[in-house]
mmCIF file with all atom_site columns, C-alpha atoms in Angstrom:
data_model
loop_
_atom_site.group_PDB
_atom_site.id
_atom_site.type_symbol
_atom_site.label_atom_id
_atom_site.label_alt_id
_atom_site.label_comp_id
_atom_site.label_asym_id
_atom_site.label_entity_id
_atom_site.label_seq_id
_atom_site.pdbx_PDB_ins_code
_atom_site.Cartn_x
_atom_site.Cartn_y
_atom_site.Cartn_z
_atom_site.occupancy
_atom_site.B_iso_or_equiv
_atom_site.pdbx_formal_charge
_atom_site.auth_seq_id
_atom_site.auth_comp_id
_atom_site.auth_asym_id
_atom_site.auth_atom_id
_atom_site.pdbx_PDB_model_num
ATOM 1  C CA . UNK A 1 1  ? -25.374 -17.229 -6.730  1.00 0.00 ? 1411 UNK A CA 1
ATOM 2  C CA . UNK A 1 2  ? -26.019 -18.143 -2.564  1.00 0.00 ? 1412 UNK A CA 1
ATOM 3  C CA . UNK A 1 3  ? -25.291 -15.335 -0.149  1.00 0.00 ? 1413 UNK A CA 1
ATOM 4  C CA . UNK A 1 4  ? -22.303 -15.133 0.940   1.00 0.00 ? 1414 UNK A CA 1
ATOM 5  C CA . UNK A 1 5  ? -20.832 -16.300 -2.304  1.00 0.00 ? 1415 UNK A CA 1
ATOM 6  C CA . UNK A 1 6  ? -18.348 -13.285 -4.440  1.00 0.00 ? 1416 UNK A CA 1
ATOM 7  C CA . UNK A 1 7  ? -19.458 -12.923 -8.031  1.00 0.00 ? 1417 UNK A CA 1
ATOM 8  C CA . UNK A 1 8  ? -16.348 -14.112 -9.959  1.00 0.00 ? 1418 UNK A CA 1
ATOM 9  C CA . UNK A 1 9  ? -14.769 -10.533 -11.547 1.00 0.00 ? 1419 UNK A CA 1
ATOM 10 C CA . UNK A 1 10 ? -15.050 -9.107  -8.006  1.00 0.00 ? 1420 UNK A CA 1
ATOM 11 C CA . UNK A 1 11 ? -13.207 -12.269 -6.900  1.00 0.00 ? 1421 UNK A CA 1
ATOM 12 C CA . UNK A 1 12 ? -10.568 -11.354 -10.152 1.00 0.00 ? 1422 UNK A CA 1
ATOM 13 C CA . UNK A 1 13 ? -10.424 -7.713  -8.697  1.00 0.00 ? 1423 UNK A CA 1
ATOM 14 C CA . UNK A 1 14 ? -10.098 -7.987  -5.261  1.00 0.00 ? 1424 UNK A CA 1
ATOM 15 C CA . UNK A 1 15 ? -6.856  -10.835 -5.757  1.00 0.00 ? 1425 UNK A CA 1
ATOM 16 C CA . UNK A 1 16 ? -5.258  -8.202  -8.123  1.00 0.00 ? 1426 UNK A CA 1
ATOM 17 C CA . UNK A 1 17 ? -5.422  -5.795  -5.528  1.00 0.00 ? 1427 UNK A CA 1
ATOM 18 C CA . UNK A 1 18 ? -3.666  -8.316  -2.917  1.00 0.00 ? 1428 UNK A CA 1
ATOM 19 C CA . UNK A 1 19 ? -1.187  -8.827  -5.773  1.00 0.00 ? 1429 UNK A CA 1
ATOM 20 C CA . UNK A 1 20 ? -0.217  -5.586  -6.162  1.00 0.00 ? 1430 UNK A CA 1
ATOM 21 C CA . UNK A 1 21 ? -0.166  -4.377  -2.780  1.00 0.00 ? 1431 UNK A CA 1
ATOM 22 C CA . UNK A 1 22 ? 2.093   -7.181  -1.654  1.00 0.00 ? 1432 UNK A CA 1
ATOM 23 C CA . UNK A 1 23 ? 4.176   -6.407  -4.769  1.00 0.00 ? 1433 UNK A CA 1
ATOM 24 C CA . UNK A 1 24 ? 4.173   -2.842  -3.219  1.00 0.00 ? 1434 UNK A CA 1
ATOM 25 C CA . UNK A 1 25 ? 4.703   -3.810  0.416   1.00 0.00 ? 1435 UNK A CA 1
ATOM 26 C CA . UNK A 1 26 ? 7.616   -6.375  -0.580  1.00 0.00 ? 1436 UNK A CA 1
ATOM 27 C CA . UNK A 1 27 ? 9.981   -3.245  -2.353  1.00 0.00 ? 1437 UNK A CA 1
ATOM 28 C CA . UNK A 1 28 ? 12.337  -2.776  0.103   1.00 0.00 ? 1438 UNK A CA 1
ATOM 29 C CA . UNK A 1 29 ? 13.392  0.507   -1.839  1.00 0.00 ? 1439 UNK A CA 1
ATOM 30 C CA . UNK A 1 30 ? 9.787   1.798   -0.924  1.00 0.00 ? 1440 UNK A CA 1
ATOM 31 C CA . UNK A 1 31 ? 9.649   -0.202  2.546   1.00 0.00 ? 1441 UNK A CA 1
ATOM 32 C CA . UNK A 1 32 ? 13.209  -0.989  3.496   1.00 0.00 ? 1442 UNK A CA 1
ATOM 33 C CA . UNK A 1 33 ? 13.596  -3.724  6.167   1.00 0.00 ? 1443 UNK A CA 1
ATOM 34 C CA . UNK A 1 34 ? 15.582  -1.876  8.380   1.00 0.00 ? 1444 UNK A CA 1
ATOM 35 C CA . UNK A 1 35 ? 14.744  1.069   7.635   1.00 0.00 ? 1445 UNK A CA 1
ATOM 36 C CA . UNK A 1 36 ? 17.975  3.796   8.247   1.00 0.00 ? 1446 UNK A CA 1
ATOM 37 C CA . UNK A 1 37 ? 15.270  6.111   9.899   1.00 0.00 ? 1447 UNK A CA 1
ATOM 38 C CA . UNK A 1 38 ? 14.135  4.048   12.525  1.00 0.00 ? 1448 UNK A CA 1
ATOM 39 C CA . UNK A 1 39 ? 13.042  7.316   14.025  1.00 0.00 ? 1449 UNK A CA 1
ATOM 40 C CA . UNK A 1 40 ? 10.698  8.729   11.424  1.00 0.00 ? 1450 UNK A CA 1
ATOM 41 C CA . UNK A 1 41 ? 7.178   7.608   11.964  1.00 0.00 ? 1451 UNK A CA 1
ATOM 42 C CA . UNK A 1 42 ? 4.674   5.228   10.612  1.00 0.00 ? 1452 UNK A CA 1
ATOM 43 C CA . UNK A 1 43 ? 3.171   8.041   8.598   1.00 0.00 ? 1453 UNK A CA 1
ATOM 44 C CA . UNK A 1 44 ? 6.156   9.633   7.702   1.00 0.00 ? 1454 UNK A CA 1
ATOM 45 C CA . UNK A 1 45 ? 7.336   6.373   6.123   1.00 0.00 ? 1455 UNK A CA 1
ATOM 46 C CA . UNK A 1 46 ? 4.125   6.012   4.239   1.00 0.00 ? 1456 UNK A CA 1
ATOM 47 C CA . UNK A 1 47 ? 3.653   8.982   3.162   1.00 0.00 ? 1457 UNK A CA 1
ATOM 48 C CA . UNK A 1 48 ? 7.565   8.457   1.590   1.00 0.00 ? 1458 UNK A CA 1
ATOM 49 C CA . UNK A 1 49 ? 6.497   5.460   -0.221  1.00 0.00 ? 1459 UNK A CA 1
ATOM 50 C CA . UNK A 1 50 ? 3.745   7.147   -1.698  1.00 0.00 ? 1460 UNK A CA 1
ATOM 51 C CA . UNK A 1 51 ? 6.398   9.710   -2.796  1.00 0.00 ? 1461 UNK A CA 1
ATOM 52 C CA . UNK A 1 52 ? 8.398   6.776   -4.058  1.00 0.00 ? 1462 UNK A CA 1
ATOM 53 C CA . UNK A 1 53 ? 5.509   5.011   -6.213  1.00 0.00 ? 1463 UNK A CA 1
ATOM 54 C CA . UNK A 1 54 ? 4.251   8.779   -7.800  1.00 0.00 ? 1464 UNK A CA 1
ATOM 55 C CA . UNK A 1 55 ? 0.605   7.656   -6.846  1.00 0.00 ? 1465 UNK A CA 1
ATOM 56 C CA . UNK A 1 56 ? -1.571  10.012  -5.294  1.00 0.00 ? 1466 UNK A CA 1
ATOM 57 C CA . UNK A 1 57 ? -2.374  9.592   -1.565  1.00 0.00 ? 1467 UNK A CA 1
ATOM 58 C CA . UNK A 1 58 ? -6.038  8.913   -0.538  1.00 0.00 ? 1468 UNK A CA 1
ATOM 59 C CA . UNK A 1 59 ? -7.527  12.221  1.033   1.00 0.00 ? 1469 UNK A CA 1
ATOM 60 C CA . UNK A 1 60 ? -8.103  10.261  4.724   1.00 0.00 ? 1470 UNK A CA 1
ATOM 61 C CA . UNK A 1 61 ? -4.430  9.730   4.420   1.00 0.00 ? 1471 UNK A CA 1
ATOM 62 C CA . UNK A 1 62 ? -3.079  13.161  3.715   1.00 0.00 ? 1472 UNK A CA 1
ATOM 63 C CA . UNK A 1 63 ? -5.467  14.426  6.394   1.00 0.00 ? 1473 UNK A CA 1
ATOM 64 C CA . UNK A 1 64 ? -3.464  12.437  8.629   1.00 0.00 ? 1474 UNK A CA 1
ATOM 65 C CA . UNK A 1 65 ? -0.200  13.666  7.588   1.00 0.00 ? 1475 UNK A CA 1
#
C-alpha cells in the first residue's frame, strides 16, 4: 500500500458512516426543514434528535448542552 492510500475495510467503514449519517441528517422527523422552533438553538435541536434516534450522545456533546 503507498502513503496516502486507505486500506480497503477502513475505506468500507468510513462510507458506512457517511451512509448512515446522511440517512440520519435527511429524517426530517429528526431534522425538520423548517423546523416549527426556529427559536430553539443549534444544540437544542441536536440534542432533540439524539432524543429522537435513542442513541447516546458523545460526552463532548453533552458537555456542551
Amino acid at each position: 500500500m503507498a502513503i496516502g492510500e486507505i486500506a480497503q475495510p477502513v475505506q468500507v467503514v468510513l462510507t458506512a458512516l457517511v451512509i448512515v449519517s446522511d440517512w440520519i441528517a435527511s429524517n426530517p422527523d429528526l431534522f425538520p426543514y423548517f423546523p416549527q422552533d426556529a427559536s430553539r438553538s443549534s444544540e437544542k435541536r441536536i440534542a432533540a434528535a439524539w432524543q429522537g434516534l435513542n442513541l447516546r450522545p458523545h460526552s463532548v456533546l453533552q458537555s456542551r448542552l
